[in-house]
CSV table of C-alpha atoms and ligand atoms in Angstrom, one decimal:
chain,number,residue,atom,x,y,z
A,8,UNK,CA,57.8,70.3,-97.5
A,9,UNK,CA,59.3,68.3,-100.4
A,10,UNK,CA,59.3,68.5,-104.0
A,11,UNK,CA,57.2,71.6,-104.3
A,12,UNK,CA,56.6,72.4,-108.1
A,13,UNK,CA,54.8,75.4,-108.9
A,14,UNK,CA,54.2,77.5,-112.3
A,15,UNK,CA,53.3,80.9,-113.5
A,16,UNK,CA,51.1,80.3,-116.6
A,17,UNK,CA,50.7,83.6,-118.6
A,18,UNK,CA,48.3,83.8,-121.4
A,19,UNK,CA,50.2,85.8,-124.4
A,20,UNK,CA,47.6,88.3,-125.2
A,21,UNK,CA,49.4,91.6,-124.4
A,22,UNK,CA,52.3,93.0,-122.3
A,23,UNK,CA,53.5,91.5,-119.2
A,24,UNK,CA,51.0,93.2,-116.4
A,25,UNK,CA,52.6,93.8,-112.9
A,26,UNK,CA,49.8,92.0,-111.5
A,27,UNK,CA,51.0,89.3,-113.7
A,28,UNK,CA,54.5,89.5,-112.0
A,29,UNK,CA,53.2,89.4,-108.7
A,30,UNK,CA,51.5,86.0,-109.4
A,31,UNK,CA,55.1,84.9,-111.0
A,32,UNK,CA,57.1,86.4,-107.9
A,33,UNK,CA,54.7,84.3,-105.3
A,34,UNK,CA,55.3,81.1,-107.1
A,35,UNK,CA,59.1,81.7,-107.6
A,36,UNK,CA,59.4,82.7,-103.7
A,37,UNK,CA,57.4,79.7,-102.7
A,38,UNK,CA,59.6,77.6,-105.0
A,39,UNK,CA,62.8,79.2,-104.0
A,40,UNK,CA,61.9,78.9,-100.3
A,41,UNK,CA,61.2,75.5,-100.3
A,42,UNK,CA,63.8,74.6,-102.7
A,43,UNK,CA,61.1,73.3,-105.4
A,44,UNK,CA,60.8,73.9,-109.1
A,45,UNK,CA,59.5,76.9,-110.7
A,46,UNK,CA,58.0,76.1,-114.3
A,47,UNK,CA,57.1,78.7,-116.9
A,48,UNK,CA,54.1,77.8,-119.2
A,49,UNK,CA,52.9,80.0,-121.9
A,50,UNK,CA,49.1,79.3,-122.4
A,51,UNK,CA,48.7,80.3,-125.9
A,52,UNK,CA,45.8,78.2,-127.1
A,53,UNK,CA,43.5,81.0,-127.7
A,54,UNK,CA,44.6,81.6,-131.3
A,55,UNK,CA,43.0,84.7,-131.8
A,56,UNK,CA,44.5,86.4,-129.0
A,57,UNK,CA,48.0,85.3,-128.5
A,58,UNK,CA,51.0,86.9,-130.2
A,59,UNK,CA,54.8,86.0,-130.5
A,60,UNK,CA,55.5,89.8,-129.5
A,61,UNK,CA,53.5,89.0,-126.3
A,62,UNK,CA,55.7,85.7,-125.5
A,63,UNK,CA,58.8,87.9,-126.0
A,64,UNK,CA,57.7,90.7,-123.7
A,65,UNK,CA,56.6,87.9,-121.1
A,66,UNK,CA,60.3,86.6,-121.3
A,67,UNK,CA,62.0,89.9,-121.4
A,68,UNK,CA,60.0,91.1,-118.4
A,69,UNK,CA,60.7,87.8,-116.3
A,70,UNK,CA,64.3,87.9,-117.3
A,71,UNK,CA,64.6,91.6,-116.4
A,72,UNK,CA,62.7,91.1,-112.6
A,73,UNK,CA,65.1,88.2,-112.2
A,74,UNK,CA,62.0,85.5,-112.0
A,75,UNK,CA,64.3,82.6,-113.4
A,76,UNK,CA,62.3,79.5,-114.3
A,77,UNK,CA,63.8,75.9,-113.9
A,78,UNK,CA,61.7,74.6,-116.3
A,79,UNK,CA,60.3,75.8,-119.6
A,80,UNK,CA,59.0,78.0,-121.2
A,81,UNK,CA,56.5,75.3,-122.4
A,82,UNK,CA,54.1,76.5,-125.0
A,83,UNK,CA,50.8,74.7,-124.9
A,84,UNK,CA,50.5,75.0,-128.8
A,85,UNK,CA,53.4,72.6,-128.8
A,86,UNK,CA,51.2,70.3,-126.7
A,87,UNK,CA,48.0,69.9,-128.7
A,88,UNK,CA,48.3,66.2,-129.4
A,89,UNK,CA,48.3,65.7,-125.7
A,90,UNK,CA,45.0,67.4,-125.0
A,91,UNK,CA,43.4,65.9,-127.9
A,92,UNK,CA,44.3,62.7,-126.9
A,93,UNK,CA,43.1,63.3,-123.1
A,94,UNK,CA,40.0,64.5,-124.8
A,95,UNK,CA,39.2,61.4,-126.8
A,96,UNK,CA,40.1,59.3,-123.6
A,97,UNK,CA,37.4,61.3,-121.7
A,98,UNK,CA,35.0,60.7,-124.9
A,99,UNK,CA,35.7,56.9,-124.6
A,100,UNK,CA,35.0,56.6,-121.0
A,101,UNK,CA,31.8,58.5,-121.4
A,102,UNK,CA,32.9,61.5,-119.5
A,103,UNK,CA,32.7,63.9,-122.1
A,104,UNK,CA,30.5,64.3,-125.3
A,105,UNK,CA,30.2,65.7,-128.8
A,106,UNK,CA,28.2,68.7,-128.7
A,107,UNK,CA,26.6,70.0,-132.3
A,108,UNK,CA,24.9,73.0,-130.7
A,109,UNK,CA,25.5,75.9,-133.2
A,110,UNK,CA,26.7,79.1,-131.6
A,111,UNK,CA,23.7,80.9,-133.0
A,112,UNK,CA,21.4,78.2,-131.5
A,113,UNK,CA,23.3,78.2,-128.0
A,114,UNK,CA,22.7,82.1,-128.1
A,115,UNK,CA,19.1,81.8,-128.9
A,116,UNK,CA,18.5,79.4,-126.1
A,117,UNK,CA,20.6,81.5,-123.7
A,118,UNK,CA,18.5,84.5,-124.3
A,119,UNK,CA,15.1,82.6,-124.2
A,120,UNK,CA,16.3,81.0,-120.7
A,121,UNK,CA,17.3,84.5,-119.5
A,122,UNK,CA,13.9,86.1,-120.6
A,123,UNK,CA,12.3,83.2,-118.4
A,124,UNK,CA,14.5,83.9,-115.5
A,125,UNK,CA,16.1,80.4,-115.8
A,126,UNK,CA,19.8,79.3,-115.5
A,127,UNK,CA,21.7,80.2,-118.7
A,128,UNK,CA,24.1,77.6,-118.2
A,129,UNK,CA,24.4,74.9,-121.4
A,130,UNK,CA,21.0,73.1,-121.4
A,131,UNK,CA,22.5,69.5,-121.9
A,132,UNK,CA,20.9,69.0,-125.5
A,133,UNK,CA,23.7,66.9,-126.8
A,134,UNK,CA,24.7,65.2,-123.5
A,135,UNK,CA,22.9,62.0,-123.9
A,136,UNK,CA,23.0,62.0,-128.1
A,137,UNK,CA,26.2,59.8,-128.0
A,138,UNK,CA,27.4,61.3,-131.1
A,139,UNK,CA,30.3,59.1,-131.9
A,140,UNK,CA,31.9,61.2,-134.7
A,141,UNK,CA,30.4,64.4,-135.7
A,142,UNK,CA,29.7,65.3,-139.5
A,143,UNK,CA,29.5,68.7,-138.8
A,144,UNK,CA,31.6,71.3,-136.8
A,145,UNK,CA,31.4,70.0,-133.2
A,146,UNK,CA,33.0,71.0,-129.8
A,147,UNK,CA,33.6,68.5,-127.0
A,148,UNK,CA,31.9,69.2,-123.7
A,149,UNK,CA,33.1,67.8,-120.2
A,150,UNK,CA,30.5,66.3,-118.2
A,151,UNK,CA,30.5,68.2,-115.3
A,152,UNK,CA,28.9,66.6,-112.0
A,153,UNK,CA,25.5,68.0,-111.5
A,154,UNK,CA,25.0,66.9,-107.9
A,155,UNK,CA,26.6,67.6,-104.5
A,156,UNK,CA,29.4,70.3,-103.9
A,157,UNK,CA,33.0,70.9,-104.8
A,158,UNK,CA,35.0,71.8,-101.8
A,159,UNK,CA,38.4,73.7,-102.1
A,160,UNK,CA,40.8,74.1,-99.4
A,161,UNK,CA,42.5,77.1,-100.5
A,162,UNK,CA,45.8,78.0,-98.7
A,163,UNK,CA,44.7,81.5,-98.7
A,164,UNK,CA,40.8,82.0,-99.0
A,165,UNK,CA,40.2,79.0,-96.6
A,166,UNK,CA,37.5,76.7,-97.5
A,167,UNK,CA,35.3,77.4,-100.5
A,168,UNK,CA,32.3,75.4,-101.2
A,169,UNK,CA,30.8,75.5,-104.7
A,170,UNK,CA,27.2,73.9,-105.6
A,171,UNK,CA,27.9,71.3,-108.6
A,172,UNK,CA,24.3,72.3,-109.9
A,173,UNK,CA,25.6,75.5,-111.4
A,174,UNK,CA,28.6,74.0,-113.0
A,175,UNK,CA,28.2,74.2,-116.9
A,176,UNK,CA,29.2,71.3,-119.3
A,177,UNK,CA,32.2,73.2,-120.3
A,178,UNK,CA,33.5,72.8,-123.9
A,179,UNK,CA,37.2,71.2,-123.5
A,180,UNK,CA,37.7,71.1,-127.2
A,181,UNK,CA,36.4,73.8,-129.3
A,182,UNK,CA,35.2,73.0,-133.0
A,183,UNK,CA,38.6,74.3,-134.2
A,184,UNK,CA,40.3,71.3,-132.3
A,185,UNK,CA,41.8,73.7,-129.9
A,186,UNK,CA,41.4,72.9,-126.2
A,187,UNK,CA,40.1,75.6,-123.9
A,188,UNK,CA,42.0,76.9,-121.1
A,189,UNK,CA,40.0,75.2,-118.3
A,190,UNK,CA,41.0,71.9,-120.0
A,191,UNK,CA,44.5,72.3,-121.0
A,192,UNK,CA,45.5,74.1,-117.7
A,193,UNK,CA,44.2,70.9,-115.7
A,194,UNK,CA,46.3,68.3,-117.8
A,195,UNK,CA,49.4,70.6,-117.9
A,196,UNK,CA,49.3,71.2,-114.0
A,197,UNK,CA,48.6,67.3,-113.5
A,198,UNK,CA,51.4,66.2,-116.2
A,199,UNK,CA,54.0,69.0,-114.8
A,200,UNK,CA,53.6,67.5,-111.3
A,201,UNK,CA,52.3,70.9,-110.0
A,202,UNK,CA,51.8,70.7,-106.2
A,203,UNK,CA,50.4,74.1,-105.6
A,204,UNK,CA,48.6,76.1,-107.9
A,205,UNK,CA,49.2,79.7,-106.9
A,206,UNK,CA,47.4,82.4,-109.0
A,207,UNK,CA,45.2,85.1,-109.1
A,208,UNK,CA,41.9,85.2,-107.5
A,209,UNK,CA,40.2,85.9,-110.9
A,210,UNK,CA,40.7,82.2,-111.3
A,211,UNK,CA,38.7,81.3,-108.1
A,212,UNK,CA,35.5,80.6,-110.0
A,213,UNK,CA,37.6,78.4,-112.5
A,214,UNK,CA,38.8,76.0,-109.6
A,215,UNK,CA,35.4,74.1,-109.1
A,216,UNK,CA,35.5,73.6,-113.0
A,217,UNK,CA,38.9,72.1,-113.1
A,218,UNK,CA,38.7,70.1,-110.0
A,219,UNK,CA,36.2,67.5,-111.5
A,220,UNK,CA,38.3,67.1,-114.5
A,221,UNK,CA,41.4,66.2,-112.4
A,222,UNK,CA,39.1,63.8,-111.1
A,223,UNK,CA,37.8,62.3,-114.2
A,224,UNK,CA,41.2,61.9,-115.6
A,225,UNK,CA,42.4,60.2,-112.4
A,226,UNK,CA,44.8,62.7,-111.7
A,227,UNK,CA,45.8,64.1,-108.2
A,228,UNK,CA,44.1,67.4,-107.5
A,229,UNK,CA,46.9,70.0,-106.4
A,230,UNK,CA,46.5,72.5,-103.6
A,231,UNK,CA,45.0,75.8,-104.6
A,232,UNK,CA,46.3,79.5,-103.4
A,233,UNK,CA,44.4,82.3,-105.0
A,234,UNK,CA,46.2,85.7,-104.3
A,235,UNK,CA,44.2,88.9,-103.8
A,236,UNK,CA,43.4,91.4,-106.3
A,237,UNK,CA,45.3,94.6,-106.9
A,238,UNK,CA,43.3,97.6,-107.0
A,239,UNK,CA,44.1,101.2,-107.7
A,240,UNK,CA,43.8,103.8,-105.4
A,241,UNK,CA,40.1,104.5,-106.1
A,242,UNK,CA,39.7,100.7,-105.3
A,243,UNK,CA,38.7,99.7,-109.0
A,244,UNK,CA,40.9,96.9,-110.3
A,245,UNK,CA,44.6,98.1,-111.4
A,246,UNK,CA,44.5,99.6,-115.1
A,247,UNK,CA,46.2,101.7,-117.0
A,248,UNK,CA,44.3,104.6,-115.6
A,249,UNK,CA,46.4,104.2,-112.5
A,250,UNK,CA,49.4,104.5,-114.0
A,251,UNK,CA,51.8,102.4,-115.9
A,252,UNK,CA,51.0,98.6,-115.5
A,253,UNK,CA,53.4,97.0,-118.1
A,254,UNK,CA,56.6,95.7,-116.3
A,255,UNK,CA,58.9,96.9,-118.9
A,256,UNK,CA,57.6,100.5,-118.6
A,257,UNK,CA,58.9,100.4,-115.0
A,258,UNK,CA,62.3,99.3,-116.3
A,259,UNK,CA,62.2,102.2,-118.7
A,260,UNK,CA,61.3,104.5,-116.1
A,261,UNK,CA,64.3,103.7,-114.5
A,262,UNK,CA,63.1,101.4,-111.7
A,263,UNK,CA,65.6,98.6,-110.1
A,264,UNK,CA,64.3,95.4,-110.6
A,265,UNK,CA,64.5,94.3,-107.1
A,266,UNK,CA,62.8,97.6,-106.0
A,267,UNK,CA,59.6,96.5,-108.0
A,268,UNK,CA,59.7,93.1,-106.7
A,269,UNK,CA,59.9,94.5,-103.3
A,270,UNK,CA,57.1,96.4,-103.8
A,271,UNK,CA,55.0,93.7,-105.5
A,272,UNK,CA,56.0,91.3,-102.7
A,273,UNK,CA,54.1,93.4,-100.5
A,274,UNK,CA,50.8,93.8,-102.5
A,275,UNK,CA,49.5,90.9,-100.4
A,276,UNK,CA,52.1,89.7,-98.3
A,277,UNK,CA,53.7,91.2,-95.2
A,278,UNK,CA,56.4,90.2,-92.5
A,279,UNK,CA,55.8,92.4,-89.6
A,280,UNK,CA,56.4,95.9,-90.2
A,281,UNK,CA,59.5,95.3,-92.4
A,282,UNK,CA,59.0,97.2,-96.0
A,283,UNK,CA,62.4,97.0,-97.5
A,284,UNK,CA,63.6,93.5,-98.4
A,285,UNK,CA,66.5,92.0,-100.3
A,286,UNK,CA,65.8,89.1,-102.5
A,287,UNK,CA,67.4,86.9,-100.3
A,288,UNK,CA,65.3,88.0,-97.3
A,289,UNK,CA,62.0,87.6,-99.2
A,290,UNK,CA,63.2,83.9,-100.1
A,291,UNK,CA,63.7,83.1,-96.7
A,292,UNK,CA,60.9,84.9,-95.2
A,293,UNK,CA,58.0,84.1,-97.7
A,294,UNK,CA,55.4,82.1,-96.6
A,295,UNK,CA,51.6,81.9,-98.3
A,296,UNK,CA,50.5,81.9,-94.3
A,297,UNK,CA,51.1,85.7,-94.5
A,298,UNK,CA,49.4,86.3,-97.6
A,299,UNK,CA,46.3,88.1,-96.9
A,300,UNK,CA,42.8,87.4,-98.4
A,301,UNK,CA,41.6,90.7,-98.9
A,302,UNK,CA,42.6,93.1,-102.2
A,303,UNK,CA,45.7,95.0,-102.0
A,304,UNK,CA,46.0,98.9,-103.2
A,305,UNK,CA,48.8,99.8,-105.4
A,306,UNK,CA,50.6,102.9,-104.5
A,307,UNK,CA,52.8,104.3,-107.1
A,308,UNK,CA,54.5,106.8,-104.5
A,309,UNK,CA,55.6,104.1,-102.2
A,310,UNK,CA,56.9,102.1,-105.1
A,311,UNK,CA,59.0,105.3,-106.1
A,312,UNK,CA,60.1,105.8,-102.6
A,313,UNK,CA,61.3,102.0,-102.4
A,314,UNK,CA,63.2,102.5,-105.7
A,315,UNK,CA,64.9,105.4,-104.0
A,316,UNK,CA,65.9,103.2,-100.9
A,317,UNK,CA,67.0,100.5,-103.1
A,318,UNK,CA,69.2,102.6,-105.2
A,319,UNK,CA,70.9,104.0,-101.8
A,320,UNK,CA,71.8,100.6,-100.7
A,321,UNK,CA,72.4,98.9,-103.9
A,322,UNK,CA,76.0,97.8,-104.9
A,323,UNK,CA,77.4,100.5,-107.0
A,324,UNK,CA,78.9,98.1,-109.4
A,325,UNK,CA,75.1,96.7,-110.0
A,326,UNK,CA,74.1,100.4,-110.3
A,327,UNK,CA,76.8,101.1,-112.8
A,328,UNK,CA,75.7,98.4,-114.9
A,329,UNK,CA,72.2,99.4,-115.1
A,330,UNK,CA,73.1,102.8,-115.7
A,331,UNK,CA,75.2,101.9,-118.9
A,332,UNK,CA,72.5,101.3,-121.3
A,333,UNK,CA,70.8,104.6,-120.2
A,334,UNK,CA,73.9,106.7,-120.5
A,335,UNK,CA,74.6,105.1,-123.8
A,336,UNK,CA,71.4,106.4,-125.4
A,337,UNK,CA,72.9,109.9,-124.4
A,338,UNK,CA,76.3,109.3,-126.0
A,339,UNK,CA,78.6,107.6,-123.5
A,340,UNK,CA,80.8,105.1,-124.9
A,341,UNK,CA,81.6,102.6,-122.3
A,342,UNK,CA,84.8,101.8,-124.1
A,343,UNK,CA,85.9,105.1,-125.1
A,344,UNK,CA,88.2,107.5,-123.6
A,345,UNK,CA,85.9,109.8,-121.8
A,346,UNK,CA,85.3,108.2,-118.4
A,347,UNK,CA,85.2,109.7,-114.7
A,348,UNK,CA,88.6,109.0,-112.5
A,349,UNK,CA,87.9,105.8,-111.1
A,350,UNK,CA,85.3,104.7,-113.7
A,351,UNK,CA,81.7,105.0,-113.9
A,352,UNK,CA,81.3,103.2,-110.4
A,353,UNK,CA,83.1,106.1,-108.8
A,354,UNK,CA,80.4,108.6,-109.5
A,355,UNK,CA,77.8,106.3,-107.9
A,356,UNK,CA,78.3,107.2,-104.3
A,357,UNK,CA,78.2,110.9,-105.0
A,358,UNK,CA,74.6,110.9,-106.9
A,359,UNK,CA,73.0,108.1,-105.6
A,360,UNK,CA,71.4,109.8,-102.8
A,361,UNK,CA,70.0,112.3,-105.0
A,362,UNK,CA,68.0,110.3,-107.6
A,363,UNK,CA,64.8,108.5,-107.1
A,364,UNK,CA,65.3,106.5,-110.5
A,365,UNK,CA,68.0,105.2,-112.7
A,366,UNK,CA,66.9,107.9,-115.2
A,367,UNK,CA,67.5,110.8,-112.5
A,368,UNK,CA,70.6,109.1,-111.7
A,369,UNK,CA,71.7,109.0,-115.3
A,370,UNK,CA,71.1,112.7,-115.7
A,371,UNK,CA,73.4,113.2,-112.6
A,372,UNK,CA,76.1,111.1,-114.0
A,373,UNK,CA,75.9,112.9,-117.4
A,374,UNK,CA,78.7,115.7,-117.0
A,375,UNK,CA,81.1,113.2,-116.1
A,376,UNK,CA,80.8,110.7,-119.1
A,377,UNK,CA,80.5,112.7,-122.1
A,378,UNK,CA,82.5,115.5,-124.0
A,379,UNK,CA,82.0,118.4,-124.4
A,380,UNK,CA,79.9,119.6,-121.6
A,381,UNK,CA,76.3,120.4,-122.3
A,382,UNK,CA,75.9,123.8,-121.3
A,383,UNK,CA,72.8,125.2,-119.9
A,384,UNK,CA,72.6,128.5,-121.4
A,385,UNK,CA,70.5,130.3,-119.1
A,386,UNK,CA,72.9,129.1,-116.3
A,387,UNK,CA,75.8,130.2,-118.3
A,388,UNK,CA,74.3,133.9,-118.8
A,389,UNK,CA,73.4,134.1,-115.3
A,390,UNK,CA,76.7,132.5,-113.5
A,391,UNK,CA,79.4,132.9,-116.4
A,392,UNK,CA,79.5,136.9,-116.1
A,393,UNK,CA,82.5,138.9,-117.4
A,394,UNK,CA,83.2,139.8,-113.8
A,395,UNK,CA,83.8,136.3,-112.8
A,396,UNK,CA,85.8,134.9,-115.6
A,397,UNK,CA,89.1,136.5,-114.3
A,398,UNK,CA,88.9,134.7,-111.2
A,399,UNK,CA,88.0,131.4,-113.1
A,400,UNK,CA,91.2,131.9,-115.0
A,401,UNK,CA,93.2,132.7,-112.2
A,402,UNK,CA,91.9,129.7,-110.2
A,403,UNK,CA,92.9,127.3,-113.6
A,404,UNK,CA,96.2,128.7,-113.7
A,405,UNK,CA,97.0,127.9,-110.0
A,406,UNK,CA,95.2,124.5,-110.1
A,407,UNK,CA,97.1,123.4,-113.1
A,408,UNK,CA,100.4,123.6,-110.6
A,409,UNK,CA,98.7,121.2,-108.4
A,410,UNK,CA,99.8,117.5,-108.4
A,411,UNK,CA,96.9,116.4,-106.6
A,412,UNK,CA,93.0,117.5,-106.5
A,413,UNK,CA,92.4,116.6,-102.9
A,414,UNK,CA,90.4,118.9,-100.8
A,415,UNK,CA,93.5,119.5,-98.8
A,416,UNK,CA,95.5,120.8,-101.8
A,417,UNK,CA,92.6,122.6,-103.7
A,418,UNK,CA,90.9,124.5,-100.9
A,419,UNK,CA,94.0,126.8,-100.4
A,420,UNK,CA,94.0,127.6,-104.2
A,421,UNK,CA,90.4,128.6,-103.8
A,422,UNK,CA,90.6,130.5,-100.6
A,423,UNK,CA,93.6,132.5,-102.4
A,424,UNK,CA,91.3,133.6,-105.2
A,425,UNK,CA,88.5,134.4,-103.1
A,426,UNK,CA,90.7,136.7,-101.0
A,427,UNK,CA,92.5,138.3,-103.7
A,428,UNK,CA,89.3,139.0,-105.8
A,429,UNK,CA,87.3,139.5,-102.8
A,430,UNK,CA,84.7,137.0,-103.6
A,431,UNK,CA,82.6,134.8,-101.1
A,432,UNK,CA,82.6,131.2,-101.5
A,433,UNK,CA,79.1,130.8,-103.0
A,434,UNK,CA,79.7,133.6,-105.6
A,435,UNK,CA,82.6,131.5,-106.7
A,436,UNK,CA,81.8,128.1,-106.3
A,437,UNK,CA,78.2,128.4,-108.5
A,438,UNK,CA,80.0,129.7,-111.6
A,439,UNK,CA,82.8,127.1,-111.4
A,440,UNK,CA,80.0,124.3,-111.0
A,441,UNK,CA,78.3,125.6,-114.3
A,442,UNK,CA,81.7,126.0,-115.6
A,443,UNK,CA,82.5,122.4,-114.8
A,444,UNK,CA,79.3,120.7,-115.4
A,445,UNK,CA,77.3,122.7,-117.6
A,446,UNK,CA,74.2,123.2,-114.8
A,447,UNK,CA,73.6,124.6,-111.6
A,448,UNK,CA,73.3,121.3,-109.7
A,449,UNK,CA,75.9,118.6,-109.2
A,450,UNK,CA,77.8,116.9,-106.5
A,451,UNK,CA,80.1,118.9,-104.3
A,452,UNK,CA,82.6,121.1,-106.1
A,453,UNK,CA,85.5,119.1,-104.9
A,454,UNK,CA,84.0,115.7,-106.0
A,455,UNK,CA,83.1,117.2,-109.3
A,456,UNK,CA,87.0,118.2,-109.9
A,457,UNK,CA,88.1,114.7,-108.6
A,458,UNK,CA,85.8,112.8,-110.9
A,459,UNK,CA,86.8,114.8,-113.8
A,460,UNK,CA,90.4,114.6,-113.0
A,461,UNK,CA,92.7,117.5,-113.5
A,462,UNK,CA,92.8,117.7,-117.5
A,463,UNK,CA,89.2,117.7,-118.0
A,464,UNK,CA,88.6,120.4,-115.3
A,465,UNK,CA,91.1,122.7,-116.7
A,466,UNK,CA,89.9,122.2,-120.3
A,467,UNK,CA,86.2,123.0,-119.1
A,468,UNK,CA,87.3,126.0,-117.3
A,469,UNK,CA,89.3,127.0,-120.6
A,470,UNK,CA,86.0,126.3,-122.7
A,471,UNK,CA,84.4,128.7,-120.7
A,472,UNK,CA,87.1,131.4,-120.9
A,473,UNK,CA,87.0,130.9,-124.6
A,474,UNK,CA,83.4,131.3,-125.2
A,475,UNK,CA,83.7,134.7,-123.0
A,476,UNK,CA,86.5,136.1,-124.9
A,477,UNK,CA,85.3,135.1,-128.5
B,523,LIG,N1,46.8,81.4,-118.4
B,523,LIG,C1,45.9,81.9,-117.3
B,523,LIG,C2,46.0,83.5,-117.1
B,523,LIG,O1,47.2,84.3,-117.6
B,523,LIG,C3,46.4,81.5,-116.0
B,523,LIG,C4,45.7,80.5,-115.6
B,523,LIG,C5,46.2,79.9,-114.3
B,523,LIG,O2,47.2,80.3,-113.8
B,523,LIG,O3,45.5,78.8,-114.0
B,523,LIG,O4,45.2,84.1,-116.5
């Protein structure tokens, strides 16, 4: 396939929903797989509901997930003259007309039709009036075909047949002179050369309204692919009730963008039984042929599992970069003197197996990147007893004579203390852990000492000894 051009066209009316990201992802993968172009277009012609904050959230979400666009972001409000010009063209060709029915009249007639059990679509009252330039506020309507069928060969859903008799004469320009979604989307998809419209299947019913407009304007009709809905575990449409739905909320909860993307690609698409994909693999393997037509169910536990798997596999430098902002919030200075031996990246292999999220991982890393240690008082009371402090002191004295903290060098020192003081390893290691990290959980005790380095190890034991004697 040559010259694939696809687009993601969010309306900036709220945060970027993960369903929207799934749509963006499928477009992006399709473009990348075919060496095509991915366009980002902000559909902001609904002036009452669109906000600049929502545009920011969309751009931030797209950047965080790594779904980079090749063209745009275009804003439809920068292109209003274009839509208005096209509307005039249709008007002049008799394919559109001015409608002066007021919203109140329309509502009354709709109610009447409903009461009589008739179709509630626009009754066409202004269709043949031939209003050239209305004096009062007016909307422009498209003359939808009323006979025959509109057939869409959807790349996912197959052939969909719509009876034109049910098509309304859609408003294309509102009385405030702003185009409606169904009109501006057609013009943009055509003029931006979009070859494949890949979008959520909540838009399936818009497609037969759009196809006649492509035709009326003399444009080539793109191919359509409507993605299955995403449902919550109760099979209702995914909403906040099922957990966070904003993409940036997942960033803030410590998810890796590649894990979220991996999870989202599996909502509707599969490649055999494979669950874990790198971005590169997704690009290589993605195909609309393997997108299912039926709805997909969102499973937060599986997403968490995938996140843990990606954490285990990620490049430590990548994880370290992602951790910096989280650690900084808790007092870490990436350029300051308090650093683990070997740098932040050296801690990663010792904590990544234990963390399902970056938030958890940051917590594991904290004892190595800040001073003084934050002591869990309960753990201190339990483990840093007067009975153990002489052993800790003896250990520190002997450790200070070592030139390396390798296991081979430190083990004999520990053994000598255990033997002389009649202690079992467990009885000594846990107080030592609490002294060195301020808590009862950490990587192995040797790893802790190596990451802290000799000076910080000794200083932390010294702090504990001070606290006991003061
Ligand atoms: N702006 C529409 C929406 O956010 C997208 C329409 C489309 O993809 O055609 O739902």
